[in-house]
């Protein structure tokens, strides 16, 4: 890593095989300090193996990797001193209290003895666990256990935090709490490497994403960048008089280059006498034609609005390539 670089993770054609199975295939990444980077893919796509490679838990079969400018194969202990990893199913000792759990890991990660209690108290407060600090973990809800696991991950104040499916199986309130914690980390300048198959979560939280399939990265960028490169997933939202909805859907579906016209249930709009239709396969330059078609057929338009492709649109378009 050169002196002016702000990248904290750089890989070049990183590959890891297990026998004949290639778990990570020619992975090339550059992740900047302070970035929330989404690593998207279904279970078995290679996300967890990549995290292990970046932390020096596994050695690559070929290719190169640098984290903080260091090679994880030879300097894994130095890298792990500056990273925190939250696994999908974090193991917590149900016999220990929340406070004892954090004090134990503060010692494991080398937090100076004089600072441990202060650091533990800070994290208990940050993750709203003060009232249960001296309760045994075995009596915690799944959301509380996840908050404690996140606190444990941050006990040594790491610069990079790897989160592997951090909201899997959580209820909506617990999911909201995890999202707020990720946003809190970014405000403190930390780098977050988020492994997930939750597309809405990634779209909300991530600066950039990499879409992974069978160990290979299909594309990297922002949602907008990926949508533009693919030229797919473009849509226009059209609002018409509710009495015209059936006729309008049929008309637009037969209007090139519309690939699909679907009515959207919006109770508030219906109460106001209007209804929405989403037109797929069209974008901003097609708006004049849409307006002309509706006008010629006597369909009143209240609104015509282009929509950016969602991460879900991009993800499934990439899977089809």
Short mmCIF file of C-alpha atoms in Angstrom, two decimals:
data_model
loop_
_atom_site.label_atom_id
_atom_site.label_comp_id
_atom_site.label_asym_id
_atom_site.label_seq_id
_atom_site.Cartn_x
_atom_site.Cartn_y
_atom_site.Cartn_z
CA UNK A 1 0.00 0.00 0.00
CA UNK A 2 1.53 3.37 -0.97
CA UNK A 3 1.83 6.22 1.50
CA UNK A 4 -1.07 8.19 0.01
CA UNK A 5 -3.51 5.29 -0.25
CA UNK A 6 -6.64 5.29 1.92
CA UNK A 7 -7.49 1.68 1.09
CA UNK A 8 -7.52 -0.65 4.09
CA UNK A 9 -8.26 -3.84 2.12
CA UNK A 10 -6.74 -4.69 -1.26
CA UNK A 11 -6.97 -8.07 -2.96
CA UNK A 12 -5.71 -9.14 -6.38
CA UNK A 13 -7.06 -12.32 -7.98
CA UNK A 14 -7.48 -13.85 -4.53
CA UNK A 15 -8.43 -17.51 -4.79
CA UNK A 16 -9.12 -20.22 -2.23
CA UNK A 17 -9.88 -23.82 -3.13
CA UNK A 18 -10.89 -26.78 -1.02
CA UNK A 19 -9.95 -29.75 -3.16
CA UNK A 20 -11.84 -29.40 -6.44
CA UNK A 21 -14.20 -26.80 -4.98
CA UNK A 22 -13.27 -23.14 -5.60
CA UNK A 23 -14.77 -21.18 -2.70
CA UNK A 24 -13.29 -17.79 -3.69
CA UNK A 25 -12.43 -17.25 -7.34
CA UNK A 26 -10.06 -14.48 -8.52
CA UNK A 27 -11.39 -11.89 -6.08
CA UNK A 28 -10.14 -8.34 -6.72
CA UNK A 29 -11.27 -5.69 -4.23
CA UNK A 30 -10.24 -2.27 -2.99
CA UNK A 31 -12.04 -1.04 0.11
CA UNK A 32 -11.47 2.44 1.48
CA UNK A 33 -11.16 3.52 5.10
CA UNK A 34 -14.51 4.58 6.56
CA UNK A 35 -16.54 2.77 3.90
CA UNK A 36 -19.53 0.51 4.51
CA UNK A 37 -18.90 -2.20 1.94
CA UNK A 38 -21.62 -4.75 1.22
CA UNK A 39 -20.64 -8.28 0.24
CA UNK A 40 -23.80 -9.77 -1.23
CA UNK A 41 -24.54 -13.35 -2.08
CA UNK A 42 -26.59 -16.38 -1.15
CA UNK A 43 -25.42 -18.88 1.44
CA UNK A 44 -22.36 -20.70 0.12
CA UNK A 45 -21.36 -17.89 -2.26
CA UNK A 46 -17.96 -17.45 -0.57
CA UNK A 47 -18.62 -14.59 1.86
CA UNK A 48 -17.45 -16.28 5.06
CA UNK A 49 -14.38 -17.79 3.38
CA UNK A 50 -13.41 -14.31 2.20
CA UNK A 51 -13.64 -12.91 5.74
CA UNK A 52 -11.38 -15.71 6.98
CA UNK A 53 -8.85 -14.98 4.24
CA UNK A 54 -8.82 -11.27 5.08
CA UNK A 55 -8.19 -12.02 8.76
CA UNK A 56 -5.45 -14.59 8.19
CA UNK A 57 -7.49 -17.52 9.49
CA UNK A 58 -7.17 -19.19 6.07
CA UNK A 59 -4.28 -18.95 3.62
CA UNK A 60 -5.04 -18.23 -0.05
CA UNK A 61 -4.47 -20.85 -2.71
CA UNK A 62 -3.29 -18.09 -5.05
CA UNK A 63 -3.46 -14.33 -5.51
CA UNK A 64 -2.58 -11.61 -3.03
CA UNK A 65 -4.27 -9.83 -0.14
CA UNK A 66 -3.27 -6.86 1.98
CA UNK A 67 -5.10 -5.52 5.02
CA UNK A 68 -3.65 -2.31 6.48
CA UNK A 69 -0.82 -2.96 4.04
CA UNK A 70 -0.01 -6.27 5.75
CA UNK A 71 -0.15 -9.84 4.46
CA UNK A 72 -2.64 -11.79 6.60
CA UNK A 73 -0.71 -15.01 5.99
CA UNK A 74 2.35 -13.73 7.85
CA UNK A 75 0.88 -10.92 9.97
CA UNK A 76 -2.54 -12.26 10.86
CA UNK A 77 -2.11 -11.54 14.57
CA UNK A 78 -1.33 -7.87 13.87
CA UNK A 79 -4.34 -7.58 11.57
CA UNK A 80 -6.71 -9.30 13.99
CA UNK A 81 -5.62 -6.83 16.69
CA UNK A 82 -7.23 -4.11 14.54
CA UNK A 83 -10.28 -5.99 13.26
CA UNK A 84 -13.46 -7.25 14.86
CA UNK A 85 -15.52 -10.15 13.49
CA UNK A 86 -19.16 -10.84 14.26
CA UNK A 87 -20.07 -14.29 12.96
CA UNK A 88 -23.58 -15.24 11.85
CA UNK A 89 -24.11 -17.34 14.98
CA UNK A 90 -21.87 -15.79 17.66
CA UNK A 91 -21.02 -18.12 20.54
CA UNK A 92 -21.65 -16.67 23.99
CA UNK A 93 -21.21 -18.47 27.30
CA UNK A 94 -24.70 -18.56 28.80
CA UNK A 95 -23.21 -19.00 32.31
CA UNK A 96 -21.45 -15.63 32.27
CA UNK A 97 -22.98 -12.22 32.84
CA UNK A 98 -22.81 -9.55 30.14
CA UNK A 99 -20.20 -7.65 32.16
CA UNK A 100 -18.06 -10.75 32.76
CA UNK A 101 -18.24 -11.62 29.06
CA UNK A 102 -16.91 -8.22 28.02
CA UNK A 103 -14.25 -8.13 30.73
CA UNK A 104 -13.00 -11.53 29.61
CA UNK A 105 -12.68 -10.47 25.98
CA UNK A 106 -11.11 -7.15 26.97
CA UNK A 107 -8.34 -9.20 28.56
CA UNK A 108 -8.11 -11.57 25.57
CA UNK A 109 -7.72 -8.64 23.15
CA UNK A 110 -5.10 -6.92 25.28
CA UNK A 111 -7.08 -3.93 26.48
CA UNK A 112 -4.89 -2.44 29.27
CA UNK A 113 -6.09 -3.53 32.71
CA UNK A 114 -6.55 0.08 33.86
CA UNK A 115 -8.94 0.74 30.93
CA UNK A 116 -11.02 -2.44 30.91
CA UNK A 117 -13.85 -1.49 33.26
CA UNK A 118 -14.25 1.92 31.65
CA UNK A 119 -14.34 0.34 28.18
CA UNK A 120 -16.87 -2.29 29.28
CA UNK A 121 -19.09 0.35 30.90
CA UNK A 122 -18.97 2.45 27.71
CA UNK A 123 -20.09 -0.48 25.56
CA UNK A 124 -22.80 -1.58 27.99
CA UNK A 125 -24.19 1.96 27.79
CA UNK A 126 -23.82 2.22 24.01
CA UNK A 127 -25.67 -1.05 23.47
CA UNK A 128 -28.26 -0.32 26.19
CA UNK A 129 -27.31 -3.30 28.32
CA UNK A 130 -26.57 -1.49 31.61
CA UNK A 131 -29.71 -2.78 33.35
CA UNK A 132 -28.81 -6.38 32.47
CA UNK A 133 -25.04 -6.01 32.87
CA UNK A 134 -24.92 -8.43 35.79
CA UNK A 135 -27.52 -10.87 34.44
CA UNK A 136 -26.46 -14.17 32.94
CA UNK A 137 -26.45 -14.29 29.14
CA UNK A 138 -28.54 -17.47 29.18
CA UNK A 139 -31.61 -15.38 30.01
CA UNK A 140 -31.12 -12.88 27.18
CA UNK A 141 -33.37 -12.56 24.14
CA UNK A 142 -31.83 -13.08 20.71
CA UNK A 143 -31.74 -9.34 20.13
CA UNK A 144 -29.94 -8.74 23.44
CA UNK A 145 -27.47 -11.50 22.67
CA UNK A 146 -26.76 -9.89 19.31
CA UNK A 147 -26.17 -6.52 20.96
CA UNK A 148 -23.79 -8.15 23.42
CA UNK A 149 -22.00 -9.95 20.59
CA UNK A 150 -21.57 -6.61 18.79
CA UNK A 151 -20.20 -5.05 21.97
CA UNK A 152 -17.76 -7.95 22.28
CA UNK A 153 -16.69 -7.43 18.66
CA UNK A 154 -15.87 -3.78 19.45
CA UNK A 155 -14.19 -4.32 22.82
CA UNK A 156 -10.70 -3.47 21.46
CA UNK A 157 -11.96 -0.54 19.32
CA UNK A 158 -11.13 -2.14 15.93
CA UNK A 159 -10.64 -0.15 12.73
CA UNK A 160 -12.42 -2.70 10.50
CA UNK A 161 -15.55 -4.54 11.58
CA UNK A 162 -16.63 -7.65 9.68
CA UNK A 163 -20.33 -8.41 10.13
CA UNK A 164 -21.60 -11.76 8.83
CA UNK A 165 -25.41 -11.69 8.46
CA UNK A 166 -25.76 -9.51 11.60
CA UNK A 167 -29.58 -9.30 11.46
CA UNK A 168 -30.36 -12.90 10.53
CA UNK A 169 -33.30 -14.19 12.56
CA UNK A 170 -33.85 -10.95 14.49
CA UNK A 171 -37.19 -9.24 15.01
CA UNK A 172 -37.81 -5.77 13.47
CA UNK A 173 -36.86 -3.88 16.64
CA UNK A 174 -33.57 -5.76 16.99
CA UNK A 175 -32.84 -5.23 13.28
CA UNK A 176 -33.37 -1.50 13.72
CA UNK A 177 -30.95 -1.51 16.66
CA UNK A 178 -28.25 -3.27 14.61
CA UNK A 179 -28.70 -0.82 11.74
CA UNK A 180 -28.32 2.10 14.13
CA UNK A 181 -25.13 0.57 15.50
CA UNK A 182 -23.68 0.25 12.00
CA UNK A 183 -24.50 3.90 11.33
CA UNK A 184 -22.89 4.81 14.66
CA UNK A 185 -19.71 2.98 13.61
CA UNK A 186 -19.52 4.86 10.32
CA UNK A 187 -19.93 8.19 12.10
CA UNK A 188 -16.85 7.22 14.12
CA UNK A 189 -14.87 6.60 10.92
CA UNK A 190 -14.78 2.82 11.13
CA UNK A 191 -14.76 0.57 8.06
CA UNK A 192 -17.60 -1.97 7.95
CA UNK A 193 -17.47 -5.09 5.78
CA UNK A 194 -21.08 -6.30 5.72
CA UNK A 195 -21.78 -9.83 4.49
CA UNK A 196 -25.48 -10.24 3.81
CA UNK A 197 -28.13 -11.60 1.50
CA UNK A 198 -30.59 -8.96 2.74
CA UNK A 199 -30.74 -6.63 -0.25
CA UNK A 200 -32.87 -3.93 1.37
CA UNK A 201 -30.44 -3.82 4.29
CA UNK A 202 -27.44 -3.46 1.98
CA UNK A 203 -29.13 -0.76 -0.09
CA UNK A 204 -29.88 1.27 3.01
CA UNK A 205 -26.50 0.93 4.73
CA UNK A 206 -23.76 0.41 2.14
CA UNK A 207 -21.69 2.94 0.21
CA UNK A 208 -20.78 0.26 -2.36
CA UNK A 209 -21.56 -3.39 -2.85
CA UNK A 210 -20.00 -6.41 -4.50
CA UNK A 211 -22.37 -9.06 -5.85
CA UNK A 212 -20.97 -12.55 -5.38
CA UNK A 213 -21.97 -15.88 -6.92
CA UNK A 214 -20.12 -19.19 -6.65
CA UNK A 215 -17.06 -17.46 -5.24
CA UNK A 216 -16.81 -14.97 -8.11
CA UNK A 217 -17.59 -11.26 -7.99
CA UNK A 218 -20.10 -10.37 -10.70
CA UNK A 219 -19.93 -6.59 -10.20
CA UNK A 220 -18.81 -3.88 -7.77
CA UNK A 221 -20.16 -0.35 -7.34
CA UNK A 222 -23.03 1.73 -6.02
CA UNK A 223 -26.56 0.63 -6.85
CA UNK A 224 -26.85 3.47 -9.35
CA UNK A 225 -23.53 2.59 -11.02
CA UNK A 226 -24.45 -1.06 -11.35
CA UNK A 227 -27.89 -0.25 -12.73
CA UNK A 228 -26.38 2.08 -15.33
CA UNK A 229 -23.80 -0.48 -16.43
CA UNK A 230 -26.42 -3.16 -16.85
CA UNK A 231 -28.98 -0.84 -18.44
CA UNK A 232 -31.56 -3.03 -16.75
CA UNK A 233 -34.08 -2.61 -14.00
CA UNK A 234 -35.17 0.87 -15.15
CA UNK A 235 -38.76 1.76 -14.32
CA UNK A 236 -41.26 4.56 -14.57
CA UNK A 237 -44.04 5.07 -12.04
CA UNK A 238 -47.28 6.39 -13.56
CA UNK A 239 -50.28 7.65 -11.61
CA UNK A 240 -53.65 7.53 -13.40
CA UNK A 241 -57.31 7.97 -12.51
CA UNK A 242 -58.45 4.91 -10.55
CA UNK A 243 -61.32 4.34 -13.00
CA UNK A 244 -58.78 3.92 -15.83
CA UNK A 245 -56.44 1.46 -14.09
CA UNK A 246 -57.38 -1.74 -15.96
CA UNK A 247 -57.39 -0.05 -19.36
CA UNK A 248 -54.12 1.76 -18.64
CA UNK A 249 -52.30 -1.42 -17.58
CA UNK A 250 -53.40 -3.17 -20.78
CA UNK A 251 -52.43 -0.18 -22.92
CA UNK A 252 -48.98 0.34 -21.41
CA UNK A 253 -48.18 -3.38 -21.47
CA UNK A 254 -48.59 -3.27 -25.25
CA UNK A 255 -46.45 -0.12 -25.65
CA UNK A 256 -42.80 -0.76 -26.62
CA UNK A 257 -40.31 -0.76 -24.96
CA UNK A 258 -42.38 -1.53 -21.83
CA UNK A 259 -41.57 -5.09 -20.75
CA UNK A 260 -44.12 -5.25 -17.92
CA UNK A 261 -46.89 -3.02 -16.59
CA UNK A 262 -48.15 -3.80 -13.10
CA UNK A 263 -50.69 -2.05 -10.92
CA UNK A 264 -49.46 -1.13 -7.44
CA UNK A 265 -51.82 -1.29 -4.49
CA UNK A 266 -51.67 2.04 -2.69
CA UNK A 267 -54.67 2.52 -0.40
CA UNK A 268 -53.95 6.21 0.16
CA UNK A 269 -53.83 6.87 -3.59
CA UNK A 270 -57.02 4.89 -4.20
CA UNK A 271 -58.83 6.94 -1.55
CA UNK A 272 -57.75 10.03 -3.48
CA UNK A 273 -59.19 8.61 -6.70
CA UNK A 274 -55.88 7.68 -8.32
CA UNK A 275 -53.91 4.48 -8.88
CA UNK A 276 -50.25 3.74 -9.62
CA UNK A 277 -48.73 1.60 -12.35
CA UNK A 278 -45.06 0.62 -12.55
CA UNK A 279 -43.70 0.29 -16.08
CA UNK A 280 -40.60 -1.90 -16.36
CA UNK A 281 -37.96 -1.72 -19.07
CA UNK A 282 -38.35 2.01 -19.66
CA UNK A 283 -36.45 5.06 -18.40
CA UNK A 284 -36.49 8.86 -18.51
CA UNK A 285 -36.06 9.22 -22.34
CA UNK A 286 -39.25 7.15 -22.82
CA UNK A 287 -41.46 9.53 -20.82
CA UNK A 288 -42.66 11.62 -23.81
CA UNK A 289 -43.85 8.47 -25.58
CA UNK A 290 -45.66 7.27 -22.44
CA UNK A 291 -47.43 10.64 -22.10
CA UNK A 292 -48.36 10.70 -25.79
CA UNK A 293 -49.76 7.17 -25.68
CA UNK A 294 -51.91 7.94 -22.63
CA UNK A 295 -53.14 11.25 -24.07
CA UNK A 296 -54.13 9.70 -27.40
CA UNK A 297 -56.22 7.08 -25.58
CA UNK A 298 -57.88 9.56 -23.22
CA UNK A 299 -56.15 8.36 -20.07
CA UNK A 300 -55.58 11.13 -17.55
CA UNK A 301 -52.07 11.16 -16.05
CA UNK A 302 -51.53 12.71 -12.62
CA UNK A 303 -47.85 11.88 -12.31
CA UNK A 304 -45.02 10.31 -14.35
CA UNK A 305 -41.84 9.64 -12.37
CA UNK A 306 -38.69 7.69 -13.37
CA UNK A 307 -37.41 5.34 -10.66
CA UNK A 308 -33.81 4.34 -10.10
CA UNK A 309 -33.24 0.57 -10.25
CA UNK A 310 -33.21 -0.94 -6.79
CA UNK A 311 -30.43 -3.17 -5.54
CA UNK A 312 -32.86 -6.06 -5.86
CA UNK A 313 -33.30 -5.27 -9.58
CA UNK A 314 -29.53 -5.14 -10.05
CA UNK A 315 -28.87 -8.30 -8.04
CA UNK A 316 -31.27 -10.49 -9.97
CA UNK A 317 -30.22 -9.01 -13.31
CA UNK A 318 -26.62 -9.97 -12.52
CA UNK A 319 -27.63 -13.50 -11.53
CA UNK A 320 -29.20 -13.93 -14.98
CA UNK A 321 -26.03 -13.00 -16.89
#
